């Protein structure tokens, strides 16, 4: 790539796309032309990037034939899995390196799964010209965990999630806001099924009402009762950390938070750990903010972390009954580091070229 | 006790007390006289029990001197810890067996900590005439866990909680309802600190806003960054199951749910377990409802469990990397089995006398 690389953003109108345009706007001197794509529903919409109004192009056969990907150096995809599966190879065939945020390629051994703070080196081997960004739940914890792993050697993980609704896109956010309007100002939440009756059948992209509720389900059904997001967290963590047999137990739970995932993490390491050393590592790890002083009411919450870039880590404790294990509570904005920011970081790594 | 025993309910006006009066009203033939007590703030208020209006008596030195506890066979206490610490011994000295729902006596080796489905026998040895009921978080999981332990032998626990606001009493419920009214119908929850600014400093009994948020803190600060509710879950589980060295790792997190706690449980047992046998145990265990068919969208949520008596258990899976471990998601109404119902059950055990 000579000069400033040309960028395509596919899914520019979505929850992730919107945040991505904001992030790209703050990096004025990195990219050349930026082209925006979405579905035919958004054709002709104008969005602002780096202060300029830019028209959204519909991703269609005609557009492809007209060469909309010609000259694109890097394409960032933020679209549903099936759309990515169809169009990522098209953009790659047109010569772009694609950085994909969907689940379509994350398990492909020929597609590196990259978190720049943890395994930047992996971005170099990309035989399909595709790089995948992990699922937002994995991204919530992986930067902090990677830093601890580098020193202590991870041996086992038990994770529970508190996942925000925006990881189901704009539709998820609309569902929660609609439900909140129905339950606020009422006495609901104390009788069997009262919230469900108030919310009605329209629970949006979720299996159950999320207002005044928590829902222990995220993704599709896999074998033996596991959900796809639980399986993904296990597989992606293993790939990114290079620990193909790491035992990972996880339960994914949806909570009525708009944006920012939280996770409790019980992490067992090779040898004894100390909280002091763990804190030092976390306090200096790039992309991590240590927020951990319960005596003065300091611990991370989504309300603090939302809209910010780093993973916020707190409640750092050594397990009372196991000197090799740590407990953590981690919050991270699922649209920023959990999606758009990681994409932008990977794109910059790719643009920087081999070194 | 001859004839129907006389009952006192101390804290009759509270979140737990209110539910307790409802439960007692459904057991018309168990109790004789029922006397109601609360703070001087509630003196003279009339509450309905078993269809009868009953005046609330203020718990004061004068009342004590006037013999308000005389003739009381069993006294159920649902008051803050410091009030229980002061008045439970008074009621016991007046001849009542006290069943206490506060944290004041739960760690006292001379006070049995009782869950009728799990360790009913323990109620018989009560040298101080006091029986304690566990914290609601422990109660959420302990009935299901006790049943699994009886067959498989528990060896280790990792637990994360999703705790409802009503475990901080009426004040907790008011705080969430007020905050919901402030955030519903807005676009809040996407910018740093926007929820906090909207909620202001009045976060009620919680360290942080709970609307559109989750807060990884419950209770007071103990050693090494642990919270009192985390320590309590560990100590109480060990006592009730008779496993004084059981390794328990736990993180307690507050969520914007009015009533009903949820817990993710990673439980490791002595030997290999099977999901089929675990399900059989849970499906037949008294006080447990198995709600576990993700293929048809069946898993427990607070919206289903609230207002009902049993523990709802779902998402039963065997750990993918450890044939001796099970994952569970459990929901239980923190005011019913988590408090009032367990008290009423213990009171009936006591009233039934030794055998
Ligand atoms: N939200 C998160 O926290 C998160 C985190 C990590 C990864 N992801 C992944 O990122 C992707 C996008 O998620 P999102 O939350 O931004 O979803 P979203 O809000 O629903 O947005 C979807 C985007 O895809 C576009 N799109 C849909 N069908 C298309 C088609 N046939 N051709 C071209 N564009 C099409 C939409 O355009 P229109 O507006 O024209 O429909 C929109 O721009 C998904 O794969 C998701 O799993 C999301
Ligand atoms: N909520 C739960 O999920 C839950 C579960 C398990 C255990 N517990 C425990 O149960 C107890 C009660 O909890 P709650 O949630 O019902 O609290 P709450 O809603 O705040 O009610 C407190 C009750 O205590 C009474 N009280 C306060 N000070 C008193 C005094 N000096 N003398 C006599 N009565 C006094 C109050 O009477 P007034 O109305 O007159 O102030 C009220 O009836 C606490 O120890 C709590 O930790 C609660």
PDB file of C-alpha atoms in Angstrom, chain B residues 183-320:
ATOM      1  CA  UNK B 183     -33.805   6.546  32.399  1.00  0.00           C
ATOM      2  CA  UNK B 184     -36.880   5.158  30.614  1.00  0.00           C
ATOM      3  CA  UNK B 185     -37.781   6.998  27.440  1.00  0.00           C
ATOM      4  CA  UNK B 186     -34.251   8.451  27.152  1.00  0.00           C
ATOM      5  CA  UNK B 187     -31.254   7.507  25.034  1.00  0.00           C
ATOM      6  CA  UNK B 188     -29.116   7.020  28.158  1.00  0.00           C
ATOM      7  CA  UNK B 189     -26.736   4.138  28.654  1.00  0.00           C
ATOM      8  CA  UNK B 190     -24.369   4.758  25.766  1.00  0.00           C
ATOM      9  CA  UNK B 191     -22.119   7.590  26.938  1.00  0.00           C
ATOM     10  CA  UNK B 192     -19.549   7.615  29.758  1.00  0.00           C
ATOM     11  CA  UNK B 193     -21.256   8.502  33.018  1.00  0.00           C
ATOM     12  CA  UNK B 194     -24.581   9.481  31.438  1.00  0.00           C
ATOM     13  CA  UNK B 195     -26.628   7.149  33.647  1.00  0.00           C
ATOM     14  CA  UNK B 196     -24.779   8.316  36.734  1.00  0.00           C
ATOM     15  CA  UNK B 197     -25.455  11.970  35.918  1.00  0.00           C
ATOM     16  CA  UNK B 198     -29.162  11.274  35.326  1.00  0.00           C
ATOM     17  CA  UNK B 199     -29.496   9.336  38.572  1.00  0.00           C
ATOM     18  CA  UNK B 200     -27.522  11.845  40.618  1.00  0.00           C
ATOM     19  CA  UNK B 201     -26.043  11.120  44.029  1.00  0.00           C
ATOM     20  CA  UNK B 202     -29.126   9.407  45.398  1.00  0.00           C
ATOM     21  CA  UNK B 203     -28.254   5.816  44.538  1.00  0.00           C
ATOM     22  CA  UNK B 204     -30.205   4.536  47.538  1.00  0.00           C
ATOM     23  CA  UNK B 205     -28.629   1.635  49.417  1.00  0.00           C
ATOM     24  CA  UNK B 206     -26.316   0.791  46.501  1.00  0.00           C
ATOM     25  CA  UNK B 207     -22.809   2.013  45.742  1.00  0.00           C
ATOM     26  CA  UNK B 208     -23.698   2.894  42.136  1.00  0.00           C
ATOM     27  CA  UNK B 209     -26.783   3.360  39.962  1.00  0.00           C
ATOM     28  CA  UNK B 210     -28.494   0.018  39.288  1.00  0.00           C
ATOM     29  CA  UNK B 211     -30.783   1.027  36.407  1.00  0.00           C
ATOM     30  CA  UNK B 212     -29.129   0.156  33.063  1.00  0.00           C
ATOM     31  CA  UNK B 213     -26.161  -1.072  35.077  1.00  0.00           C
ATOM     32  CA  UNK B 214     -24.747  -3.990  37.035  1.00  0.00           C
ATOM     33  CA  UNK B 215     -22.788  -3.403  40.228  1.00  0.00           C
ATOM     34  CA  UNK B 216     -20.183  -5.930  41.388  1.00  0.00           C
ATOM     35  CA  UNK B 217     -20.672  -5.312  45.069  1.00  0.00           C
ATOM     36  CA  UNK B 218     -23.028  -6.508  47.818  1.00  0.00           C
ATOM     37  CA  UNK B 219     -22.507  -6.072  51.543  1.00  0.00           C
ATOM     38  CA  UNK B 220     -19.625  -4.657  53.547  1.00  0.00           C
ATOM     39  CA  UNK B 221     -15.880  -4.773  52.870  1.00  0.00           C
ATOM     40  CA  UNK B 222     -14.052  -7.722  54.424  1.00  0.00           C
ATOM     41  CA  UNK B 223     -10.376  -8.714  54.216  1.00  0.00           C
ATOM     42  CA  UNK B 224      -8.476  -8.812  50.936  1.00  0.00           C
ATOM     43  CA  UNK B 225     -11.191  -7.134  48.892  1.00  0.00           C
ATOM     44  CA  UNK B 226     -13.930  -9.696  49.530  1.00  0.00           C
ATOM     45  CA  UNK B 227     -17.472  -8.508  50.266  1.00  0.00           C
ATOM     46  CA  UNK B 228     -19.423  -9.752  53.276  1.00  0.00           C
ATOM     47  CA  UNK B 229     -22.045 -11.373  51.043  1.00  0.00           C
ATOM     48  CA  UNK B 230     -19.357 -13.307  49.185  1.00  0.00           C
ATOM     49  CA  UNK B 231     -17.839 -14.496  52.461  1.00  0.00           C
ATOM     50  CA  UNK B 232     -21.313 -15.385  53.756  1.00  0.00           C
ATOM     51  CA  UNK B 233     -22.154 -17.525  50.738  1.00  0.00           C
ATOM     52  CA  UNK B 234     -18.936 -19.495  51.270  1.00  0.00           C
ATOM     53  CA  UNK B 235     -19.311 -19.932  55.029  1.00  0.00           C
ATOM     54  CA  UNK B 236     -23.025 -20.712  54.948  1.00  0.00           C
ATOM     55  CA  UNK B 237     -22.723 -23.259  52.145  1.00  0.00           C
ATOM     56  CA  UNK B 238     -19.980 -25.035  54.091  1.00  0.00           C
ATOM     57  CA  UNK B 239     -22.055 -25.084  57.286  1.00  0.00           C
ATOM     58  CA  UNK B 240     -25.309 -26.236  55.730  1.00  0.00           C
ATOM     59  CA  UNK B 241     -23.733 -28.998  53.646  1.00  0.00           C
ATOM     60  CA  UNK B 242     -21.386 -30.032  56.472  1.00  0.00           C
ATOM     61  CA  UNK B 243     -18.308 -29.496  54.277  1.00  0.00           C
ATOM     62  CA  UNK B 244     -16.129 -27.186  56.390  1.00  0.00           C
ATOM     63  CA  UNK B 245     -13.277 -27.059  53.855  1.00  0.00           C
ATOM     64  CA  UNK B 246     -15.263 -26.823  50.629  1.00  0.00           C
ATOM     65  CA  UNK B 247     -13.456 -24.486  48.197  1.00  0.00           C
ATOM     66  CA  UNK B 248     -15.918 -21.763  47.206  1.00  0.00           C
ATOM     67  CA  UNK B 249     -15.097 -18.875  44.869  1.00  0.00           C
ATOM     68  CA  UNK B 250     -17.835 -16.305  44.440  1.00  0.00           C
ATOM     69  CA  UNK B 251     -18.504 -12.853  43.018  1.00  0.00           C
ATOM     70  CA  UNK B 252     -21.718 -11.074  44.025  1.00  0.00           C
ATOM     71  CA  UNK B 253     -23.218  -8.674  41.499  1.00  0.00           C
ATOM     72  CA  UNK B 254     -26.321  -6.506  41.772  1.00  0.00           C
ATOM     73  CA  UNK B 255     -28.618  -6.341  38.711  1.00  0.00           C
ATOM     74  CA  UNK B 256     -31.694  -4.223  37.919  1.00  0.00           C
ATOM     75  CA  UNK B 257     -34.241  -6.887  38.837  1.00  0.00           C
ATOM     76  CA  UNK B 258     -36.836  -6.141  41.521  1.00  0.00           C
ATOM     77  CA  UNK B 259     -37.144  -9.547  43.145  1.00  0.00           C
ATOM     78  CA  UNK B 260     -35.549 -12.976  42.484  1.00  0.00           C
ATOM     79  CA  UNK B 261     -31.867 -13.757  42.622  1.00  0.00           C
ATOM     80  CA  UNK B 262     -30.109 -15.730  39.915  1.00  0.00           C
ATOM     81  CA  UNK B 263     -26.814 -17.591  40.177  1.00  0.00           C
ATOM     82  CA  UNK B 264     -24.473 -19.306  37.776  1.00  0.00           C
ATOM     83  CA  UNK B 265     -22.986 -22.344  39.477  1.00  0.00           C
ATOM     84  CA  UNK B 266     -19.935 -24.331  38.410  1.00  0.00           C
ATOM     85  CA  UNK B 267     -19.946 -27.360  40.717  1.00  0.00           C
ATOM     86  CA  UNK B 268     -17.228 -29.986  40.754  1.00  0.00           C
ATOM     87  CA  UNK B 269     -18.043 -33.374  42.322  1.00  0.00           C
ATOM     88  CA  UNK B 270     -16.084 -36.375  43.622  1.00  0.00           C
ATOM     89  CA  UNK B 271     -16.548 -38.468  40.488  1.00  0.00           C
ATOM     90  CA  UNK B 272     -17.859 -38.313  36.978  1.00  0.00           C
ATOM     91  CA  UNK B 273     -21.401 -36.985  36.674  1.00  0.00           C
ATOM     92  CA  UNK B 274     -23.973 -37.342  33.945  1.00  0.00           C
ATOM     93  CA  UNK B 275     -26.427 -34.682  32.909  1.00  0.00           C
ATOM     94  CA  UNK B 276     -29.205 -37.270  32.703  1.00  0.00           C
ATOM     95  CA  UNK B 277     -28.772 -38.316  36.326  1.00  0.00           C
ATOM     96  CA  UNK B 278     -28.400 -34.683  37.448  1.00  0.00           C
ATOM     97  CA  UNK B 279     -31.666 -33.846  35.738  1.00  0.00           C
ATOM     98  CA  UNK B 280     -33.422 -36.802  37.380  1.00  0.00           C
ATOM     99  CA  UNK B 281     -32.218 -35.654  40.783  1.00  0.00           C
ATOM    100  CA  UNK B 282     -33.305 -32.071  40.166  1.00  0.00           C
ATOM    101  CA  UNK B 283     -36.656 -33.066  38.669  1.00  0.00           C
ATOM    102  CA  UNK B 284     -37.602 -34.992  41.814  1.00  0.00           C
ATOM    103  CA  UNK B 285     -35.925 -32.898  44.518  1.00  0.00           C
ATOM    104  CA  UNK B 286     -38.468 -31.217  46.840  1.00  0.00           C
ATOM    105  CA  UNK B 287     -38.398 -27.454  46.453  1.00  0.00           C
ATOM    106  CA  UNK B 288     -36.806 -27.553  42.998  1.00  0.00           C
ATOM    107  CA  UNK B 289     -38.328 -27.067  39.550  1.00  0.00           C
ATOM    108  CA  UNK B 290     -36.299 -28.218  36.575  1.00  0.00           C
ATOM    109  CA  UNK B 291     -36.811 -25.761  33.721  1.00  0.00           C
ATOM    110  CA  UNK B 292     -34.332 -26.837  31.115  1.00  0.00           C
ATOM    111  CA  UNK B 293     -35.139 -27.202  27.458  1.00  0.00           C
ATOM    112  CA  UNK B 294     -33.210 -24.546  25.529  1.00  0.00           C
ATOM    113  CA  UNK B 295     -34.400 -26.068  22.232  1.00  0.00           C
ATOM    114  CA  UNK B 296     -37.868 -24.754  23.048  1.00  0.00           C
ATOM    115  CA  UNK B 297     -36.595 -21.637  24.791  1.00  0.00           C
ATOM    116  CA  UNK B 298     -36.982 -23.026  28.310  1.00  0.00           C
ATOM    117  CA  UNK B 299     -34.584 -21.779  30.951  1.00  0.00           C
ATOM    118  CA  UNK B 300     -35.330 -20.039  34.245  1.00  0.00           C
ATOM    119  CA  UNK B 301     -35.465 -16.259  34.483  1.00  0.00           C
ATOM    120  CA  UNK B 302     -36.409 -14.008  37.412  1.00  0.00           C
ATOM    121  CA  UNK B 303     -39.560 -12.963  35.519  1.00  0.00           C
ATOM    122  CA  UNK B 304     -40.749 -16.588  35.706  1.00  0.00           C
ATOM    123  CA  UNK B 305     -39.557 -17.442  39.204  1.00  0.00           C
ATOM    124  CA  UNK B 306     -40.704 -14.324  41.069  1.00  0.00           C
ATOM    125  CA  UNK B 307     -43.659 -14.906  43.359  1.00  0.00           C
ATOM    126  CA  UNK B 308     -43.164 -18.682  43.346  1.00  0.00           C
ATOM    127  CA  UNK B 309     -41.759 -20.923  46.056  1.00  0.00           C
ATOM    128  CA  UNK B 310     -39.211 -23.297  44.474  1.00  0.00           C
ATOM    129  CA  UNK B 311     -35.721 -22.858  43.125  1.00  0.00           C
ATOM    130  CA  UNK B 312     -35.863 -22.909  39.329  1.00  0.00           C
ATOM    131  CA  UNK B 313     -32.921 -24.719  37.803  1.00  0.00           C
ATOM    132  CA  UNK B 314     -31.910 -24.786  34.171  1.00  0.00           C
ATOM    133  CA  UNK B 315     -28.986 -24.697  31.731  1.00  0.00           C
ATOM    134  CA  UNK B 316     -27.835 -28.009  33.224  1.00  0.00           C
ATOM    135  CA  UNK B 317     -24.667 -28.956  31.347  1.00  0.00           C
ATOM    136  CA  UNK B 318     -21.611 -31.040  32.036  1.00  0.00           C
ATOM    137  CA  UNK B 319     -18.421 -29.023  31.837  1.00  0.00           C
ATOM    138  CA  UNK B 320     -16.886 -29.618  28.406  1.00  0.00           C
TER     139      UNK B 320
END
